[in-house]
């Protein structure tokens, strides 16, 4: 059976390019794209006409459904989630995806995969606080993935 792949942010830079590459390589996968509204749905549909790609947005099925509700419902059905839409900054949407993935009763034999595009803006906190944006980082503000992992994991929320 084809994997069910949920992609967010396809109208954006990362999501648009990633989905294009994914679809070119695996046109037989079962894709669901979550967008924000009908206008976006039409935009994406024009790019992928005559395909089985499912495109959903809040209010399409039920006016009461929020974007988080849609994400949760679609994540419940997905094997793989590629989340790029506002992913670095929106905890509500990320938690909705997590709820959906957890609700599905996964097992080690049938896991789900979640690819969550993050951002590195948080590492610029010092420069932003001290009005130094655009200058070279201070040596004390360098973050090494390994040597500085404790500092990275204890950054303020
Ligand atoms: N570009 C980079 O180099 C880079 C690097 C590291 C991390 N990131 C992070 O990766 C994510 C995607 O970046 P991008 O460059 O692809 O951004 P982008 O081109 O601005 O695209 C943003 C996407 O998110 C959607 N979106 C915007 N605001 C939203 C909201 N409030 N709720 C739901 N969806 C929303 C947009 O949909 P609409 O079409 O409806 O506006 C669009 O599909 C961001 O979180 C960004 O911080 C980006």
PDB file of C-alpha atoms and ligand atoms in Angstrom:
ATOM      1  CA  UNK A   1       0.000   0.000   0.000  1.00  0.00           C
ATOM      2  CA  UNK A   2       1.274   3.501  -0.780  1.00  0.00           C
ATOM      3  CA  UNK A   3       2.382   5.550   2.193  1.00  0.00           C
ATOM      4  CA  UNK A   4       0.008   8.295   3.227  1.00  0.00           C
ATOM      5  CA  UNK A   5       1.954  11.548   3.231  1.00  0.00           C
ATOM      6  CA  UNK A   6       0.668  14.777   4.749  1.00  0.00           C
ATOM      7  CA  UNK A   7       2.437  17.966   3.660  1.00  0.00           C
ATOM      8  CA  UNK A   8       1.877  21.502   4.971  1.00  0.00           C
ATOM      9  CA  UNK A   9       3.190  24.775   3.568  1.00  0.00           C
ATOM     10  CA  UNK A  10       3.121  23.791  -0.107  1.00  0.00           C
ATOM     11  CA  UNK A  11       2.357  27.399  -1.071  1.00  0.00           C
ATOM     12  CA  UNK A  12       5.638  28.403   0.562  1.00  0.00           C
ATOM     13  CA  UNK A  13       9.296  28.217  -0.351  1.00  0.00           C
ATOM     14  CA  UNK A  14      10.378  25.077   1.517  1.00  0.00           C
ATOM     15  CA  UNK A  15       7.098  23.170   1.373  1.00  0.00           C
ATOM     16  CA  UNK A  16       6.547  24.012  -2.295  1.00  0.00           C
ATOM     17  CA  UNK A  17       9.977  22.821  -3.385  1.00  0.00           C
ATOM     18  CA  UNK A  18       9.990  19.798  -1.094  1.00  0.00           C
ATOM     19  CA  UNK A  19       6.589  18.637  -2.272  1.00  0.00           C
ATOM     20  CA  UNK A  20       7.536  19.160  -5.922  1.00  0.00           C
ATOM     21  CA  UNK A  21      10.610  16.931  -5.491  1.00  0.00           C
ATOM     22  CA  UNK A  22       8.686  14.366  -3.475  1.00  0.00           C
ATOM     23  CA  UNK A  23       5.885  14.156  -6.009  1.00  0.00           C
ATOM     24  CA  UNK A  24       8.277  13.897  -8.962  1.00  0.00           C
ATOM     25  CA  UNK A  25      10.082  11.004  -7.256  1.00  0.00           C
ATOM     26  CA  UNK A  26       6.984   9.247  -5.882  1.00  0.00           C
ATOM     27  CA  UNK A  27       3.831  10.128  -7.822  1.00  0.00           C
ATOM     28  CA  UNK A  28       2.173   6.943  -6.564  1.00  0.00           C
ATOM     29  CA  UNK A  29       2.198   7.986  -2.884  1.00  0.00           C
ATOM     30  CA  UNK A  30      -1.097   8.952  -1.255  1.00  0.00           C
ATOM     31  CA  UNK A  31      -0.738  12.716  -0.690  1.00  0.00           C
ATOM     32  CA  UNK A  32      -2.785  15.105   1.398  1.00  0.00           C
ATOM     33  CA  UNK A  33      -1.873  18.770   1.378  1.00  0.00           C
ATOM     34  CA  UNK A  34      -3.198  21.095   4.061  1.00  0.00           C
ATOM     35  CA  UNK A  35      -3.550  24.723   2.994  1.00  0.00           C
ATOM     36  CA  UNK A  36      -5.154  27.720   4.677  1.00  0.00           C
ATOM     37  CA  UNK A  37      -8.133  28.481   2.443  1.00  0.00           C
ATOM     38  CA  UNK A  38      -9.976  27.791  -0.798  1.00  0.00           C
ATOM     39  CA  UNK A  39      -7.954  30.359  -2.718  1.00  0.00           C
ATOM     40  CA  UNK A  40      -4.776  28.475  -1.834  1.00  0.00           C
ATOM     41  CA  UNK A  41      -6.428  25.173  -2.660  1.00  0.00           C
ATOM     42  CA  UNK A  42      -7.219  26.432  -6.172  1.00  0.00           C
ATOM     43  CA  UNK A  43      -3.693  27.762  -6.596  1.00  0.00           C
ATOM     44  CA  UNK A  44      -2.136  24.412  -5.713  1.00  0.00           C
ATOM     45  CA  UNK A  45      -4.705  22.449  -7.727  1.00  0.00           C
ATOM     46  CA  UNK A  46      -3.772  24.442 -10.849  1.00  0.00           C
ATOM     47  CA  UNK A  47      -0.189  23.295 -10.361  1.00  0.00           C
ATOM     48  CA  UNK A  48      -1.237  19.653  -9.948  1.00  0.00           C
ATOM     49  CA  UNK A  49      -4.349  19.224 -12.123  1.00  0.00           C
ATOM     50  CA  UNK A  50      -5.803  15.805 -12.840  1.00  0.00           C
ATOM     51  CA  UNK A  51      -4.058  14.117  -9.939  1.00  0.00           C
ATOM     52  CA  UNK A  52      -5.321  12.194  -6.932  1.00  0.00           C
ATOM     53  CA  UNK A  53      -3.690  14.661  -4.561  1.00  0.00           C
ATOM     54  CA  UNK A  54      -6.102  15.593  -1.802  1.00  0.00           C
ATOM     55  CA  UNK A  55      -6.037  19.238  -0.776  1.00  0.00           C
ATOM     56  CA  UNK A  56      -7.831  20.252   2.404  1.00  0.00           C
ATOM     57  CA  UNK A  57      -8.361  23.540   4.232  1.00  0.00           C
ATOM     58  CA  UNK A  58     -10.293  24.723   7.285  1.00  0.00           C
ATOM     59  CA  UNK A  59     -14.010  25.005   6.764  1.00  0.00           C
ATOM     60  CA  UNK A  60     -14.099  22.795   3.658  1.00  0.00           C
ATOM     61  CA  UNK A  61     -15.736  19.830   5.363  1.00  0.00           C
ATOM     62  CA  UNK A  62     -17.280  21.666   8.296  1.00  0.00           C
ATOM     63  CA  UNK A  63     -17.358  25.423   8.958  1.00  0.00           C
ATOM     64  CA  UNK A  64     -16.459  24.795  12.587  1.00  0.00           C
ATOM     65  CA  UNK A  65     -13.125  23.159  11.801  1.00  0.00           C
ATOM     66  CA  UNK A  66     -10.054  25.249  12.547  1.00  0.00           C
ATOM     67  CA  UNK A  67      -6.693  24.754  10.898  1.00  0.00           C
ATOM     68  CA  UNK A  68      -5.499  22.879  13.990  1.00  0.00           C
ATOM     69  CA  UNK A  69      -8.558  20.600  13.798  1.00  0.00           C
ATOM     70  CA  UNK A  70      -7.774  19.828  10.150  1.00  0.00           C
ATOM     71  CA  UNK A  71      -4.139  19.118  10.928  1.00  0.00           C
ATOM     72  CA  UNK A  72      -5.038  16.803  13.781  1.00  0.00           C
ATOM     73  CA  UNK A  73      -7.544  14.879  11.700  1.00  0.00           C
ATOM     74  CA  UNK A  74      -5.222  14.506   8.726  1.00  0.00           C
ATOM     75  CA  UNK A  75      -2.203  13.616  10.890  1.00  0.00           C
ATOM     76  CA  UNK A  76      -4.262  10.802  12.391  1.00  0.00           C
ATOM     77  CA  UNK A  77      -4.457   9.191   8.938  1.00  0.00           C
ATOM     78  CA  UNK A  78      -0.866   9.880   7.861  1.00  0.00           C
ATOM     79  CA  UNK A  79       2.199   7.646   7.816  1.00  0.00           C
ATOM     80  CA  UNK A  80       4.514  10.569   7.171  1.00  0.00           C
ATOM     81  CA  UNK A  81       4.002  14.231   8.055  1.00  0.00           C
ATOM     82  CA  UNK A  82       6.159  16.905   6.464  1.00  0.00           C
ATOM     83  CA  UNK A  83       5.333  20.099   8.335  1.00  0.00           C
ATOM     84  CA  UNK A  84       6.757  23.320   6.913  1.00  0.00           C
ATOM     85  CA  UNK A  85       3.867  25.808   7.222  1.00  0.00           C
ATOM     86  CA  UNK A  86       4.793  28.319   9.897  1.00  0.00           C
ATOM     87  CA  UNK A  87       6.337  25.259  11.518  1.00  0.00           C
ATOM     88  CA  UNK A  88       9.134  27.084  13.288  1.00  0.00           C
ATOM     89  CA  UNK A  89       6.806  29.413  15.163  1.00  0.00           C
ATOM     90  CA  UNK A  90       3.373  27.915  15.705  1.00  0.00           C
ATOM     91  CA  UNK A  91       3.094  25.623  18.721  1.00  0.00           C
ATOM     92  CA  UNK A  92      -0.691  25.220  18.351  1.00  0.00           C
ATOM     93  CA  UNK A  93      -0.328  23.620  14.927  1.00  0.00           C
ATOM     94  CA  UNK A  94       2.597  21.424  15.989  1.00  0.00           C
ATOM     95  CA  UNK A  95       0.645  20.158  19.006  1.00  0.00           C
ATOM     96  CA  UNK A  96      -2.334  19.380  16.788  1.00  0.00           C
ATOM     97  CA  UNK A  97      -0.140  17.248  14.531  1.00  0.00           C
ATOM     98  CA  UNK A  98       1.300  15.490  17.572  1.00  0.00           C
ATOM     99  CA  UNK A  99      -2.183  14.720  18.907  1.00  0.00           C
ATOM    100  CA  UNK A 100      -3.188  13.299  15.548  1.00  0.00           C
ATOM    101  CA  UNK A 101      -0.111  11.114  15.292  1.00  0.00           C
ATOM    102  CA  UNK A 102      -0.464   9.883  18.859  1.00  0.00           C
ATOM    103  CA  UNK A 103      -4.173   9.158  18.515  1.00  0.00           C
ATOM    104  CA  UNK A 104      -3.640   6.716  15.724  1.00  0.00           C
ATOM    105  CA  UNK A 105      -2.414   3.874  17.900  1.00  0.00           C
ATOM    106  CA  UNK A 106       1.001   3.489  16.313  1.00  0.00           C
ATOM    107  CA  UNK A 107       3.285   0.604  17.098  1.00  0.00           C
ATOM    108  CA  UNK A 108       6.954  -0.145  16.435  1.00  0.00           C
ATOM    109  CA  UNK A 109       5.797  -2.222  13.480  1.00  0.00           C
ATOM    110  CA  UNK A 110       3.642   0.624  12.126  1.00  0.00           C
ATOM    111  CA  UNK A 111       5.345   3.856  13.115  1.00  0.00           C
ATOM    112  CA  UNK A 112       4.586   7.320  11.831  1.00  0.00           C
ATOM    113  CA  UNK A 113       7.307   9.729  10.784  1.00  0.00           C
ATOM    114  CA  UNK A 114       7.207  13.435  11.452  1.00  0.00           C
ATOM    115  CA  UNK A 115       9.553  15.792   9.657  1.00  0.00           C
ATOM    116  CA  UNK A 116       9.254  19.181  11.286  1.00  0.00           C
ATOM    117  CA  UNK A 117      11.106  22.074   9.696  1.00  0.00           C
ATOM    118  CA  UNK A 118      12.493  24.228  12.424  1.00  0.00           C
ATOM    119  CA  UNK A 119      14.192  27.593  12.435  1.00  0.00           C
ATOM    120  CA  UNK A 120      17.425  28.913  13.811  1.00  0.00           C
ATOM    121  CA  UNK A 121      16.209  32.421  14.614  1.00  0.00           C
ATOM    122  CA  UNK A 122      16.170  31.558  18.318  1.00  0.00           C
ATOM    123  CA  UNK A 123      19.972  31.309  18.200  1.00  0.00           C
ATOM    124  CA  UNK A 124      20.093  35.009  17.301  1.00  0.00           C
ATOM    125  CA  UNK A 125      18.541  36.040  20.589  1.00  0.00           C
ATOM    126  CA  UNK A 126      21.709  37.796  21.763  1.00  0.00           C
ATOM    127  CA  UNK A 127      22.116  39.861  18.606  1.00  0.00           C
ATOM    128  CA  UNK A 128      18.438  40.781  18.565  1.00  0.00           C
ATOM    129  CA  UNK A 129      18.427  41.754  22.240  1.00  0.00           C
ATOM    130  CA  UNK A 130      21.593  43.815  21.811  1.00  0.00           C
ATOM    131  CA  UNK A 131      20.698  45.331  18.469  1.00  0.00           C
ATOM    132  CA  UNK A 132      23.616  43.680  16.644  1.00  0.00           C
ATOM    133  CA  UNK A 133      21.687  41.994  13.813  1.00  0.00           C
ATOM    134  CA  UNK A 134      23.811  41.852  10.638  1.00  0.00           C
ATOM    135  CA  UNK A 135      27.140  41.832  12.466  1.00  0.00           C
ATOM    136  CA  UNK A 136      29.332  38.752  12.828  1.00  0.00           C
ATOM    137  CA  UNK A 137      28.303  36.683  15.858  1.00  0.00           C
ATOM    138  CA  UNK A 138      30.391  37.060  18.986  1.00  0.00           C
ATOM    139  CA  UNK A 139      32.557  33.994  19.732  1.00  0.00           C
ATOM    140  CA  UNK A 140      30.559  33.463  22.925  1.00  0.00           C
ATOM    141  CA  UNK A 141      27.369  33.259  20.838  1.00  0.00           C
ATOM    142  CA  UNK A 142      28.485  30.397  18.634  1.00  0.00           C
ATOM    143  CA  UNK A 143      26.346  27.235  18.946  1.00  0.00           C
ATOM    144  CA  UNK A 144      28.039  23.964  18.079  1.00  0.00           C
ATOM    145  CA  UNK A 145      25.598  21.062  17.630  1.00  0.00           C
ATOM    146  CA  UNK A 146      27.721  18.838  19.880  1.00  0.00           C
ATOM    147  CA  UNK A 147      29.971  20.959  22.068  1.00  0.00           C
ATOM    148  CA  UNK A 148      27.160  23.390  22.946  1.00  0.00           C
ATOM    149  CA  UNK A 149      24.273  20.947  23.134  1.00  0.00           C
ATOM    150  CA  UNK A 150      23.543  21.771  26.793  1.00  0.00           C
ATOM    151  CA  UNK A 151      23.158  25.463  25.963  1.00  0.00           C
ATOM    152  CA  UNK A 152      20.970  24.646  22.961  1.00  0.00           C
ATOM    153  CA  UNK A 153      18.672  22.425  25.005  1.00  0.00           C
ATOM    154  CA  UNK A 154      18.252  25.024  27.738  1.00  0.00           C
ATOM    155  CA  UNK A 155      17.439  28.031  25.585  1.00  0.00           C
ATOM    156  CA  UNK A 156      14.456  29.898  26.950  1.00  0.00           C
ATOM    157  CA  UNK A 157      11.097  28.833  25.484  1.00  0.00           C
TER     158      UNK A 157
HETATM  159  N1  LIG B   1      13.359  29.616   4.141  1.00  0.00           N
HETATM  160  C1  LIG B   1      14.379  29.261   4.945  1.00  0.00           C
HETATM  161  O1  LIG B   1      15.565  29.397   4.593  1.00  0.00           O
HETATM  162  C2  LIG B   1      14.100  28.649   6.291  1.00  0.00           C
HETATM  163  C3  LIG B   1      15.166  28.164   7.021  1.00  0.00           C
HETATM  164  C4  LIG B   1      14.929  27.551   8.263  1.00  0.00           C
HETATM  165  C5  LIG B   1      13.642  27.463   8.743  1.00  0.00           C
HETATM  166  N2  LIG B   1      12.611  27.983   8.038  1.00  0.00           N
HETATM  167  C6  LIG B   1      11.280  27.820   8.595  1.00  0.00           C
HETATM  168  O2  LIG B   1      10.571  26.901   7.754  1.00  0.00           O
HETATM  169  C7  LIG B   1       9.204  27.262   7.673  1.00  0.00           C
HETATM  170  C8  LIG B   1       8.820  27.493   6.218  1.00  0.00           C
HETATM  171  O3  LIG B   1       9.641  28.513   5.680  1.00  0.00           O
HETATM  172  P1  LIG B   1       9.441  29.060   4.195  1.00  0.00           P
HETATM  173  O4  LIG B   1      10.673  29.820   3.853  1.00  0.00           O
HETATM  174  O5  LIG B   1       8.990  27.962   3.288  1.00  0.00           O
HETATM  175  O6  LIG B   1       8.268  30.107   4.427  1.00  0.00           O
HETATM  176  P2  LIG B   1       7.290  30.799   3.357  1.00  0.00           P
HETATM  177  O7  LIG B   1       7.819  30.719   1.975  1.00  0.00           O
HETATM  178  O8  LIG B   1       6.942  32.130   3.916  1.00  0.00           O
HETATM  179  O9  LIG B   1       5.996  29.863   3.392  1.00  0.00           O
HETATM  180  C9  LIG B   1       5.238  29.813   4.539  1.00  0.00           C
HETATM  181  C10 LIG B   1       4.175  28.751   4.378  1.00  0.00           C
HETATM  182  O10 LIG B   1       3.490  28.670   5.620  1.00  0.00           O
HETATM  183  C11 LIG B   1       2.138  29.063   5.431  1.00  0.00           C
HETATM  184  N3  LIG B   1       1.768  29.890   6.568  1.00  0.00           N
HETATM  185  C12 LIG B   1       2.182  31.152   6.849  1.00  0.00           C
HETATM  186  N4  LIG B   1       1.620  31.582   7.987  1.00  0.00           N
HETATM  187  C13 LIG B   1       0.844  30.577   8.441  1.00  0.00           C
HETATM  188  C14 LIG B   1       0.014  30.414   9.564  1.00  0.00           C
HETATM  189  N5  LIG B   1      -0.156  31.372  10.477  1.00  0.00           N
HETATM  190  N6  LIG B   1      -0.638  29.249   9.710  1.00  0.00           N
HETATM  191  C15 LIG B   1      -0.487  28.256   8.795  1.00  0.00           C
HETATM  192  N7  LIG B   1       0.272  28.350   7.707  1.00  0.00           N
HETATM  193  C16 LIG B   1       0.938  29.503   7.531  1.00  0.00           C
HETATM  194  C17 LIG B   1       2.074  29.803   4.123  1.00  0.00           C
HETATM  195  O11 LIG B   1       0.772  29.643   3.598  1.00  0.00           O
HETATM  196  P3  LIG B   1      -0.010  30.809   2.805  1.00  0.00           P
HETATM  197  O12 LIG B   1       0.272  30.585   1.360  1.00  0.00           O
HETATM  198  O13 LIG B   1      -1.421  30.550   3.162  1.00  0.00           O
HETATM  199  O14 LIG B   1       0.497  32.132   3.311  1.00  0.00           O
HETATM  200  C18 LIG B   1       3.144  29.083   3.317  1.00  0.00           C
HETATM  201  O15 LIG B   1       2.638  27.887   2.773  1.00  0.00           O
HETATM  202  C19 LIG B   1       9.045  28.509   8.554  1.00  0.00           C
HETATM  203  O16 LIG B   1       8.632  28.098   9.825  1.00  0.00           O
HETATM  204  C20 LIG B   1      10.434  29.094   8.604  1.00  0.00           C
HETATM  205  O17 LIG B   1      10.651  29.836   9.780  1.00  0.00           O
HETATM  206  C21 LIG B   1      12.812  28.554   6.828  1.00  0.00           C
END
